[in-house]
Amino acid sequence: MYNQTEIIKDTSELGAEGELVINMGPQHPATHGVLHLVVTLNGETIKKIEPHLGYIHRSIEKMCESLTYRQFIYVTSRMDYLSSHINNLGCALLVEKGMQIEVPDRAKYIRVILSELTRIASHELWLGAMAMDLGAFTPFFYAFREREMITDIMEDTCGARLTMNYIVPGGLMYDIHPDFQKKVKAFITQFKSKVTEYEDLVTNNVIFQSRTKGVGILSAEDAISYGCTGPVARASGVSCDIRKIYPYEVYDKVEFDEVIETAGDSFARYIVRVKEMNQSIRIIEQLIDNIPEGDFVGKTKNVLKLPKGEFYTRVETARGEFGVYVVSEGGTTPHRIKFRSPGFSNLSALNHISVGSKIGDLMASMGTLDLVIPDIDR
Amino acid sequence: MFLKEYLSDVAKGVSSLLKGMRKTGYYFTHPKEIITEQYPDNRATLLMSERFKGEVVMPHDANNEHACTGCTACELACPNGTIKVVTKFEVSPEGKKKKAIDALVYRLELCTMCNLCIVACPSDAIKMAPNFEHSVFDRTKLTKILNKPGSKIREGIE
C-alpha cells in the first residue's frame, strides 16, 4: 500500500502556486521528432524549459567502436540526417588526417559541391518546416519543390536521397553521374528564379515578421558560453564558420562571405539561413565548371589502421560545428569515439532564450534553432 | 499621429498579404506548373535512377552463370552482418577441388544500403538494383538467397 500523503507531498514539489507543468512531446508535430520538453508555465508565460532526451538514443558512438574505419562512416548519416553528406565528410577527413592519405583534387571539388548542395537542401527543408510551425502551410511545398531537385541530383550520383554514404577514406565511392554538372546548373537557374517567392511569401510577410522579430533573443556572450555554433551563433554576431576559420578541402580557394547578423532574434536566424543558401549557390557556381580531371579516389591500403594517438577534425554542417574525436590504440577499430554534434549545444540555449516569453513564441525560437533530434540524441 | 501609424501598418500588412496571395493564386490558376508526382498511379512510367540503392542482387547471364567466387569480401565489408556466404568444394572432372559458393544469404531487413559490399567485391558479382517496393506479408521472405538454383561460376573468373 502506498502512502497517500507522500504522493501529495511529491506533487507539491513540482511547481509553485499557480504554475502549470505541461509536457510538449515526445509526440508533438512541432518538435520534428521525439523531443520531450517539460515546460513550466505561469499563465501563458514560460518559467522554465527542461528538455528530456533519450527517446531516439541508438548509442552510435559505442556502435562505432566495433566498426572498422571504412564502416563507421555510414552510421554518421543517421545522426544529422539532413546534412548526412557533411557528417560523412568529417569522418573521412579524420581517417585521411590520421593516415596521411592523399586525396585527389577531383574528389575534393566534388565533395565541396555536394556539401553545399546538402546545406541548401537542409535549409530548404528547415524553411518550409519552420514556416509550417508558425502556421503558414504553402511555403513548405515551395521549399520542397527546389529541394526535390537536389535530392534527384543526389539520387543520380550517390544512389540515395538522404543517407548517401558516398564518401570513402581517400576520395569518393564512384565517379559523378555524367549528367551531374548539367543538373546542378539547371538547379541553380531554378533556385535563382524562385528565391524571390520566399521573400514574397515569408520574409516580407507581416505576420511572420511580427511573430519572429524580437523573439528568442540570444546575445553574443550567451551564444559563446552555451557553445552555440552555426547559423544560431552567427545570427548573434559571433563569427564561427569553420569553413572560414579552419578551411578544409577547397574552401580556402573559393570566395564566399560569412553571413553575420547582430540582432540575435528568431528573424535574424531566419535571415542568416536564407542568405547562407545564396552563398552556397555562389560557392557551387565557382566550382561546378572547374572540376579537375583525374582519379576520384586516392590509393589506400586494404586494411585501414590509424596510428596510436588522438585525432580531432571539424566540419561545418548546416547546423554548426560537427566534430569527430577518435582515440586510437593502433588497431583497425577506434578505441573511443566522440561526436560533437551542433544540435545538442544549440538546444541547451533554448531555456535561456525562452524564459519570460509566451508559449506561442516557443514555436518560433525552437523552430529557428533548427533542431534535428537524432543529432541531439545520437 | 497614432492613427496615421496604425493605418499605415494596416496598409503595409494587407499589401504584404496580397503579395503572398498573388503567388499562391498564380499556381492555383496554372496547374501545369505543379510538379507533384501521383506515385501509385504513375508506377508504369516511374523511372528510378540507375544508381539507386534499393537491394543487393547477383546478376546471372543466359547460361545461369554468375561471377561470385565465394571470397567473403562482402561479408567482411558489411557493417551489420547482412550477408552470409556459405561455401562448398566442387570437384572438377580432373579431380581438382575448387571452392565455390553454395548460397549467398542476403537479409534485406538488416541491410542499410551502404554500398560497401559492392565496392569490396573484387569480381563485380553483386550490384545494387533500383527496386524499392520491398513490403511483404511474411518476414521470412526478406531473407533471400542471391544465387539462383543450379547456377555455376562463370569460366575464367578466379
Coordinates of C-alpha atoms in Angstrom, one line a residue:
Chain A
M1 CA 0.0 0.0 0.0
Y2 CA 1.3 3.4 -0.9
N3 CA 1.2 6.3 1.5
Q4 CA -1.2 8.9 0.1
T5 CA 0.3 11.8 1.9
E6 CA 3.7 11.2 0.4
I7 CA 2.3 11.4 -3.1
I8 CA 0.6 14.7 -2.4
K9 CA 4.0 15.9 -1.0
D10 CA 5.7 14.8 -4.2
T11 CA 3.3 16.7 -6.5
S12 CA 3.7 19.9 -4.4
E13 CA 7.4 19.9 -5.2
L14 CA 6.7 20.0 -9.0
G15 CA 5.8 23.7 -9.1
A16 CA 4.9 26.7 -7.0
E17 CA 1.5 28.0 -6.6
G18 CA -0.2 29.0 -9.8
E19 CA 2.3 27.2 -12.0
L20 CA 1.4 24.6 -14.6
V21 CA 3.7 21.9 -16.0
I22 CA 2.9 20.7 -19.5
N23 CA 4.7 18.1 -21.5
M24 CA 5.4 19.1 -25.0
G25 CA 6.3 16.0 -26.9
P26 CA 7.7 13.3 -27.3
Q27 CA 4.9 13.0 -29.9
H28 CA 4.4 16.6 -31.0
P29 CA 4.3 17.8 -34.6
A30 CA 6.3 20.9 -33.9
T31 CA 9.3 19.2 -32.3
H32 CA 10.1 17.4 -35.6
G33 CA 10.9 14.2 -33.8
V34 CA 10.8 12.7 -30.4
L35 CA 12.0 15.7 -28.3
H36 CA 10.3 15.9 -25.0
L37 CA 10.1 19.4 -23.4
V38 CA 8.8 19.8 -19.9
V39 CA 7.6 23.4 -19.9
T40 CA 6.7 25.1 -16.6
L41 CA 4.2 27.9 -17.2
N42 CA 2.7 30.7 -15.2
G43 CA -0.4 31.5 -17.2
E44 CA 1.0 31.8 -20.7
T45 CA 4.4 32.9 -19.6
I46 CA 7.3 30.4 -19.7
K47 CA 9.1 29.9 -16.4
K48 CA 11.4 27.0 -17.3
I49 CA 12.0 24.6 -20.1
E50 CA 13.6 21.2 -19.4
P51 CA 14.4 19.1 -22.5
H52 CA 14.3 15.3 -21.8
L53 CA 16.4 13.4 -24.2
G54 CA 16.9 9.7 -24.9
Y55 CA 13.9 8.7 -26.9
I56 CA 15.9 8.0 -30.0
H57 CA 19.2 7.1 -28.5
R58 CA 20.9 4.4 -30.5
S59 CA 24.4 4.5 -28.9
I60 CA 26.0 5.4 -32.2
E61 CA 29.3 6.3 -30.5
K62 CA 29.5 2.8 -28.9
M63 CA 28.5 1.1 -32.1
C64 CA 31.3 2.9 -34.0
E65 CA 33.8 1.3 -31.7
S66 CA 33.1 -2.1 -33.1
L67 CA 33.2 -1.0 -36.8
T68 CA 36.3 -0.5 -38.9
Y69 CA 37.4 2.9 -40.3
R70 CA 35.7 2.1 -43.6
Q71 CA 32.4 1.0 -42.0
F72 CA 31.8 3.6 -39.3
I73 CA 31.3 6.4 -41.8
Y74 CA 27.8 5.2 -42.9
V75 CA 26.4 5.3 -39.3
T76 CA 27.0 9.1 -39.1
S77 CA 24.4 9.6 -41.9
R78 CA 21.8 8.5 -39.3
M79 CA 22.8 11.3 -36.9
D80 CA 22.1 14.6 -38.5
Y81 CA 20.1 13.1 -41.4
L82 CA 19.7 16.4 -43.2
S83 CA 23.4 17.0 -43.5
S84 CA 24.5 13.4 -43.8
H85 CA 27.0 14.1 -46.5
I86 CA 28.8 16.6 -44.4
N87 CA 28.9 14.2 -41.4
N88 CA 30.4 11.6 -43.6
L89 CA 33.0 14.1 -44.8
G90 CA 34.0 14.9 -41.3
C91 CA 34.7 11.2 -40.5
A92 CA 36.5 10.7 -43.8
L93 CA 38.7 13.7 -43.1
L94 CA 39.7 12.3 -39.8
V95 CA 40.8 9.0 -41.2
E96 CA 42.7 10.8 -44.0
K97 CA 44.4 13.1 -41.5
G98 CA 45.4 10.2 -39.2
M99 CA 46.8 8.1 -42.0
Q100 CA 48.0 10.9 -44.2
I101 CA 46.1 9.7 -47.2
E102 CA 46.4 11.9 -50.3
V103 CA 43.0 12.9 -51.7
P104 CA 42.8 13.7 -55.4
D105 CA 41.7 17.2 -56.4
R106 CA 38.7 15.9 -58.3
A107 CA 37.3 14.2 -55.2
K108 CA 37.9 17.4 -53.1
Y109 CA 35.9 19.6 -55.6
I110 CA 33.0 17.1 -55.8
R111 CA 32.9 16.7 -52.0
V112 CA 32.6 20.5 -51.6
I113 CA 29.9 20.9 -54.2
L114 CA 27.9 18.0 -52.7
S115 CA 28.4 19.5 -49.2
E116 CA 27.0 22.8 -50.3
L117 CA 24.0 21.1 -52.1
T118 CA 23.3 19.3 -48.8
R119 CA 23.4 22.6 -47.0
I120 CA 20.9 24.2 -49.3
A121 CA 18.6 21.1 -49.1
S122 CA 18.8 21.2 -45.3
H123 CA 18.0 24.9 -45.2
E124 CA 15.1 24.5 -47.7
L125 CA 13.6 21.8 -45.5
W126 CA 14.1 24.0 -42.4
L127 CA 12.5 27.0 -44.2
G128 CA 9.4 25.0 -45.1
A129 CA 9.0 23.3 -41.8
M130 CA 9.7 26.5 -39.8
A131 CA 7.0 28.4 -41.7
M132 CA 4.6 25.5 -41.1
D133 CA 5.3 25.6 -37.4
L134 CA 4.2 29.3 -37.5
G135 CA 1.0 28.4 -39.3
A136 CA 2.0 29.1 -43.0
F137 CA 1.4 25.9 -44.9
T138 CA 2.2 26.9 -48.5
P139 CA 6.0 27.7 -48.2
F140 CA 6.5 24.1 -47.3
F141 CA 5.5 22.9 -50.8
Y142 CA 7.5 25.7 -52.5
A143 CA 10.6 24.9 -50.5
F144 CA 10.3 21.2 -51.2
R145 CA 10.0 21.8 -54.9
E146 CA 13.6 23.1 -55.0
R147 CA 14.8 20.5 -52.5
E148 CA 13.4 17.8 -54.7
M149 CA 15.8 18.8 -57.5
I150 CA 18.7 18.4 -55.1
T151 CA 17.6 15.0 -53.9
D152 CA 17.3 14.0 -57.5
I153 CA 20.9 15.0 -58.1
M154 CA 21.9 13.1 -55.0
E155 CA 20.0 10.0 -56.2
D156 CA 21.7 10.1 -59.6
T157 CA 25.2 10.5 -58.2
C158 CA 25.2 8.9 -54.8
G159 CA 22.4 6.4 -55.2
A160 CA 20.3 7.6 -52.2
R161 CA 18.3 10.6 -51.4
L162 CA 19.1 11.2 -47.7
T163 CA 21.6 8.7 -46.3
M164 CA 24.2 9.0 -49.1
N165 CA 27.3 7.2 -47.8
Y166 CA 29.1 8.5 -50.9
I167 CA 32.4 9.3 -49.2
V168 CA 35.1 6.7 -48.5
P169 CA 38.5 7.4 -46.9
G170 CA 40.7 8.6 -49.8
G171 CA 38.0 10.0 -52.0
L172 CA 34.6 9.0 -53.3
M173 CA 32.9 5.7 -53.8
Y174 CA 32.5 6.2 -57.6
D175 CA 32.7 9.0 -60.1
I176 CA 29.9 11.6 -60.6
H177 CA 27.0 10.9 -62.9
P178 CA 27.5 12.2 -66.5
D179 CA 24.5 14.5 -66.1
F180 CA 25.8 15.9 -62.8
Q181 CA 27.0 19.3 -64.0
K182 CA 24.1 19.8 -66.3
K183 CA 21.6 19.1 -63.5
V184 CA 23.4 21.3 -60.9
K185 CA 23.3 24.2 -63.4
A186 CA 19.6 23.6 -64.0
F187 CA 19.1 23.7 -60.3
I188 CA 21.0 27.0 -59.9
T189 CA 18.9 28.7 -62.5
Q190 CA 15.7 27.3 -61.0
F191 CA 16.7 28.4 -57.5
K192 CA 17.7 31.9 -58.5
S193 CA 14.4 32.5 -60.3
K194 CA 12.3 31.1 -57.4
V195 CA 14.1 32.6 -54.4
T196 CA 12.0 35.8 -54.7
E197 CA 9.0 33.7 -54.0
Y198 CA 10.2 33.0 -50.5
E199 CA 10.7 36.7 -49.9
D200 CA 7.1 37.5 -51.1
L201 CA 5.6 34.6 -49.1
V202 CA 7.7 34.5 -45.9
T203 CA 10.3 37.2 -45.4
N204 CA 8.1 40.2 -46.2
N205 CA 5.0 38.8 -44.7
V206 CA 3.8 40.9 -41.8
I207 CA 2.5 38.1 -39.7
F208 CA 5.8 36.2 -40.0
Q209 CA 7.8 39.3 -39.1
S210 CA 5.7 40.2 -36.1
R211 CA 6.0 36.6 -34.8
T212 CA 9.7 36.3 -35.1
K213 CA 11.2 39.8 -34.6
G214 CA 12.4 40.3 -31.1
V215 CA 11.5 36.8 -30.1
G216 CA 14.1 34.5 -28.5
I217 CA 17.0 36.9 -28.3
L218 CA 20.3 35.3 -27.8
S219 CA 23.2 37.6 -27.1
A220 CA 26.7 37.0 -28.4
E221 CA 28.2 36.3 -24.9
D222 CA 25.4 33.7 -24.3
A223 CA 25.9 32.1 -27.7
I224 CA 29.6 31.6 -26.9
S225 CA 29.0 30.4 -23.3
Y226 CA 26.3 27.9 -24.4
G227 CA 28.6 26.6 -27.2
C228 CA 26.2 27.5 -30.0
T229 CA 27.6 27.3 -33.5
G230 CA 26.4 27.7 -37.0
P231 CA 23.6 30.0 -38.1
V232 CA 22.4 30.3 -34.4
A233 CA 25.6 31.9 -33.3
R234 CA 26.2 33.8 -36.5
A235 CA 22.8 35.5 -36.0
S236 CA 24.0 36.8 -32.7
G237 CA 27.1 38.3 -34.3
V238 CA 29.6 35.5 -33.4
S239 CA 32.0 34.7 -36.3
C240 CA 32.2 30.9 -36.1
D241 CA 32.2 29.5 -39.7
I242 CA 34.6 26.5 -39.7
R243 CA 34.8 26.9 -43.5
K244 CA 36.5 30.3 -42.9
I245 CA 38.4 29.7 -39.7
Y246 CA 39.8 26.2 -40.4
P247 CA 39.3 25.7 -44.1
Y248 CA 39.1 22.1 -45.2
E249 CA 39.1 20.7 -48.7
V250 CA 38.9 23.6 -51.2
Y251 CA 37.1 26.2 -49.1
D252 CA 40.2 28.3 -49.0
K253 CA 40.2 28.6 -52.8
V254 CA 36.6 29.8 -53.2
E255 CA 35.2 33.3 -52.4
F256 CA 32.2 33.5 -50.1
D257 CA 31.0 35.7 -47.3
E258 CA 30.4 34.6 -43.8
V259 CA 26.8 35.7 -43.1
I260 CA 26.6 37.6 -39.8
E261 CA 23.6 39.3 -38.3
T262 CA 23.7 41.1 -35.0
A263 CA 20.1 41.2 -33.8
G264 CA 20.2 37.6 -32.3
D265 CA 16.4 37.1 -32.5
S266 CA 14.5 34.5 -34.4
F267 CA 14.2 36.7 -37.5
A268 CA 18.0 37.2 -37.6
R269 CA 18.4 33.4 -37.5
Y270 CA 16.0 33.1 -40.4
I271 CA 17.8 35.8 -42.5
V272 CA 21.2 34.1 -41.9
R273 CA 19.9 30.8 -43.3
V274 CA 18.3 32.4 -46.3
K275 CA 21.5 34.4 -47.1
E276 CA 23.6 31.3 -46.5
M277 CA 21.7 29.5 -49.2
N278 CA 22.7 32.2 -51.7
Q279 CA 26.4 32.0 -50.5
S280 CA 26.3 28.2 -51.1
I281 CA 25.0 28.9 -54.6
R282 CA 28.0 31.2 -55.1
I283 CA 30.4 28.5 -54.0
I284 CA 28.8 25.9 -56.3
E285 CA 29.0 28.4 -59.3
Q286 CA 32.7 28.8 -58.8
L287 CA 33.4 25.1 -58.6
I288 CA 31.0 23.4 -61.0
D289 CA 32.8 24.3 -64.2
N290 CA 36.3 23.8 -62.8
I291 CA 36.1 20.2 -61.6
P292 CA 39.6 18.9 -62.5
E293 CA 40.0 15.6 -64.4
G294 CA 41.7 12.7 -62.7
D295 CA 41.1 10.0 -60.2
F296 CA 38.1 10.2 -57.9
V297 CA 39.7 8.0 -55.2
G298 CA 43.3 8.0 -53.9
K299 CA 45.4 4.9 -53.2
T300 CA 44.6 3.4 -49.8
K301 CA 45.7 0.2 -48.1
N302 CA 43.2 -2.6 -47.9
V303 CA 43.0 -2.5 -44.1
L304 CA 43.0 0.9 -42.6
K305 CA 44.8 1.3 -39.2
L306 CA 45.0 4.6 -37.5
P307 CA 48.3 5.2 -35.6
K308 CA 48.2 5.3 -31.9
G309 CA 47.0 8.7 -30.6
E310 CA 44.1 11.2 -30.5
F311 CA 42.6 12.8 -33.5
Y312 CA 40.0 15.6 -34.0
T313 CA 38.5 17.1 -37.1
R314 CA 35.7 19.5 -37.5
V315 CA 33.4 20.5 -40.4
E316 CA 30.6 23.0 -40.8
T317 CA 27.3 21.2 -41.2
A318 CA 24.0 23.0 -41.9
R319 CA 23.6 23.4 -38.1
G320 CA 27.0 24.3 -36.9
E321 CA 30.3 22.7 -35.9
F322 CA 30.4 18.9 -36.2
G323 CA 33.5 17.4 -34.5
V324 CA 34.8 13.9 -34.6
Y325 CA 37.2 12.8 -31.8
V326 CA 38.9 9.5 -32.0
V327 CA 41.3 7.8 -29.6
S328 CA 43.2 5.1 -31.4
E329 CA 45.2 2.3 -29.9
G330 CA 46.6 1.4 -33.3
G331 CA 44.0 -1.2 -34.3
T332 CA 41.5 -1.5 -37.1
T333 CA 38.7 -0.1 -35.0
P334 CA 38.5 3.1 -32.9
H335 CA 39.2 2.7 -29.2
R336 CA 36.9 5.5 -28.2
I337 CA 34.9 7.8 -30.4
K338 CA 33.0 11.0 -29.6
F339 CA 30.9 13.2 -31.8
R340 CA 30.5 16.8 -31.1
S341 CA 27.0 17.5 -32.6
P342 CA 25.9 21.1 -33.2
G343 CA 22.2 20.3 -32.3
F344 CA 22.9 19.4 -28.6
S345 CA 24.7 22.7 -27.9
N346 CA 22.1 24.8 -29.7
L347 CA 19.3 23.1 -27.8
S348 CA 20.9 24.0 -24.5
A349 CA 20.3 27.7 -25.2
L350 CA 16.5 27.1 -25.6
N351 CA 15.7 27.5 -21.9
H352 CA 17.7 30.7 -21.8
I353 CA 16.1 32.4 -24.8
S354 CA 12.5 31.3 -24.0
V355 CA 12.2 32.2 -20.3
G356 CA 9.8 35.1 -19.9
S357 CA 8.2 34.9 -23.3
K358 CA 4.8 33.5 -24.2
I359 CA 4.2 29.9 -25.1
G360 CA 3.3 30.8 -28.7
D361 CA 6.8 32.3 -29.1
L362 CA 8.4 29.0 -28.1
M363 CA 7.5 27.6 -31.6
A364 CA 9.4 30.5 -33.3
S365 CA 12.5 30.2 -31.1
M366 CA 12.6 26.4 -31.2
G367 CA 12.0 26.4 -35.0
T368 CA 14.8 28.8 -35.7
L369 CA 17.3 26.8 -33.6
D370 CA 16.8 24.1 -36.3
L371 CA 16.8 21.1 -34.1
V372 CA 17.3 17.6 -35.6
I373 CA 16.6 15.2 -32.8
P374 CA 18.7 12.1 -33.9
D375 CA 21.6 14.5 -34.0
I376 CA 21.0 15.6 -30.3
D377 CA 20.5 12.1 -29.0
R378 CA 22.8 10.0 -31.2
Chain B
M1 CA -0.2 60.6 -35.2
F2 CA -1.1 57.3 -33.6
L3 CA -4.0 56.8 -36.0
K4 CA -1.7 57.5 -39.0
E5 CA 0.8 55.0 -37.9
Y6 CA -1.9 52.4 -37.2
L7 CA -3.4 52.9 -40.6
S8 CA -0.1 52.7 -42.4
D9 CA 0.7 49.4 -40.5
V10 CA -2.7 48.0 -41.7
A11 CA -2.0 49.1 -45.3
K12 CA 1.5 47.5 -45.1
G13 CA 0.1 44.3 -43.7
V14 CA -2.6 44.0 -46.3
S15 CA -0.2 44.7 -49.1
S16 CA 2.3 42.1 -47.9
L17 CA -0.5 39.5 -47.6
L18 CA -1.9 40.3 -51.0
K19 CA 1.6 39.9 -52.5
G20 CA 1.8 36.4 -51.0
M21 CA -1.7 35.6 -52.1
R22 CA -0.8 36.6 -55.7
K23 CA 2.0 34.0 -55.7
T24 CA -0.3 31.2 -54.4
G25 CA -3.1 32.4 -56.8
Y26 CA -0.7 32.1 -59.7
Y27 CA -0.1 28.4 -59.1
F28 CA -3.8 27.9 -58.5
T29 CA -4.6 29.2 -62.0
H30 CA -1.5 27.4 -63.6
P31 CA -1.9 23.8 -62.7
K32 CA 0.6 22.7 -65.4
E33 CA 3.5 24.1 -63.3
I34 CA 2.7 21.8 -60.4
I35 CA 5.2 19.0 -60.3
T36 CA 3.7 16.6 -57.8
E37 CA 4.0 13.0 -58.8
Q38 CA 1.0 10.8 -58.2
Y39 CA 3.0 7.9 -57.0
P40 CA 1.0 4.7 -57.1
D41 CA -0.8 5.8 -60.3
N42 CA 2.4 6.6 -62.2
R43 CA 4.1 3.3 -61.5
A44 CA 4.3 2.3 -65.1
T45 CA 6.2 5.5 -66.1
L46 CA 8.2 5.9 -62.9
L47 CA 11.9 5.9 -63.6
M48 CA 14.4 5.4 -60.8
S49 CA 18.0 6.4 -61.2
E50 CA 20.2 3.6 -62.3
R51 CA 22.5 4.0 -59.3
F52 CA 19.6 4.0 -56.8
K53 CA 20.4 1.7 -53.9
G54 CA 17.4 -0.5 -53.4
E55 CA 18.6 -4.0 -52.7
V56 CA 21.6 -6.2 -53.5
V57 CA 21.2 -8.6 -56.4
M58 CA 23.5 -11.0 -58.2
P59 CA 23.3 -10.7 -62.0
H60 CA 23.2 -14.1 -63.8
D61 CA 23.8 -14.4 -67.6
A62 CA 21.9 -16.6 -70.1
N63 CA 23.7 -19.8 -69.1
N64 CA 22.7 -19.3 -65.4
E65 CA 26.3 -18.4 -64.5
H66 CA 27.4 -15.7 -62.0
A67 CA 30.8 -14.2 -61.1
C68 CA 30.9 -14.9 -57.4
T69 CA 34.0 -16.8 -56.2
G70 CA 32.9 -17.1 -52.6
C71 CA 35.8 -15.0 -51.3
T72 CA 33.7 -13.5 -48.5
A73 CA 35.0 -9.9 -49.1
C74 CA 31.4 -8.6 -49.0
E75 CA 30.7 -10.5 -45.7
L76 CA 33.7 -8.8 -44.1
A77 CA 32.9 -5.4 -45.5
C78 CA 29.3 -5.4 -44.3
P79 CA 28.8 -3.5 -41.1
N80 CA 25.6 -5.2 -40.0
G81 CA 26.1 -8.9 -40.8
T82 CA 23.6 -8.7 -43.7
I83 CA 25.5 -11.1 -46.0
K84 CA 26.5 -14.6 -45.2
V85 CA 28.5 -16.6 -47.7
V86 CA 28.1 -20.4 -47.5
T87 CA 30.9 -22.2 -49.4
K88 CA 31.3 -25.7 -50.7
F89 CA 34.0 -27.6 -52.6
E90 CA 33.3 -28.6 -56.1
V91 CA 35.2 -31.5 -57.6
S92 CA 36.0 -30.9 -61.3
P93 CA 36.2 -33.9 -63.8
E94 CA 40.0 -33.9 -63.4
G95 CA 39.7 -34.5 -59.7
K96 CA 40.6 -30.9 -58.7
K97 CA 39.0 -29.4 -55.7
K98 CA 37.7 -25.9 -56.2
K99 CA 36.0 -23.5 -53.7
A100 CA 32.6 -22.3 -54.8
I101 CA 29.5 -20.7 -53.2
D102 CA 26.7 -22.9 -52.0
A103 CA 24.5 -20.0 -51.1
L104 CA 24.9 -16.2 -50.7
V105 CA 22.3 -15.4 -48.0
Y106 CA 21.2 -11.8 -48.0
R107 CA 19.0 -10.5 -45.2
L108 CA 17.2 -7.4 -46.6
E109 CA 15.7 -6.5 -43.3
L110 CA 19.2 -5.8 -41.9
C111 CA 20.6 -4.0 -44.9
T112 CA 21.2 -0.2 -44.7
M113 CA 22.1 0.1 -48.4
C114 CA 25.5 1.5 -47.6
N115 CA 27.0 0.0 -50.8
L116 CA 30.2 -1.2 -49.0
C117 CA 29.8 -4.8 -50.2
I118 CA 29.6 -3.7 -53.8
V119 CA 32.8 -1.7 -53.5
A120 CA 34.5 -4.5 -51.8
C121 CA 33.6 -7.2 -54.4
P122 CA 36.7 -8.0 -56.5
S123 CA 34.8 -9.7 -59.3
D124 CA 31.7 -7.4 -59.6
A125 CA 29.5 -10.3 -58.8
I126 CA 26.9 -8.3 -56.9
K127 CA 25.3 -5.0 -57.6
M128 CA 22.6 -2.7 -56.3
A129 CA 19.2 -2.8 -58.0
P130 CA 16.8 0.1 -58.0
N131 CA 13.7 -1.7 -56.7
F132 CA 12.3 -0.1 -53.7
E133 CA 8.9 -1.8 -53.0
H134 CA 10.0 -4.4 -50.5
S135 CA 6.9 -4.8 -48.5
V136 CA 5.9 -8.5 -47.9
F137 CA 3.4 -10.1 -45.5
D138 CA 5.9 -12.6 -44.1
R139 CA 9.2 -11.6 -42.5
T140 CA 11.0 -14.8 -43.7
K141 CA 10.5 -13.7 -47.3
L142 CA 13.1 -10.9 -46.6
T143 CA 15.9 -13.4 -46.2
K144 CA 17.0 -14.1 -49.8
I145 CA 19.5 -16.5 -51.4
L146 CA 21.0 -14.4 -54.2
N147 CA 22.5 -17.2 -56.4
K148 CA 19.8 -18.9 -58.5
P149 CA 19.4 -22.7 -58.0
G150 CA 21.7 -24.7 -60.2
S151 CA 23.9 -21.7 -61.1
K152 CA 27.6 -22.0 -61.7
I153 CA 30.6 -19.7 -61.6
R154 CA 31.4 -18.2 -65.0
E155 CA 34.5 -19.6 -66.7
G156 CA 37.7 -17.6 -66.3
I157 CA 36.9 -15.9 -63.0
E158 CA 39.4 -16.6 -60.2

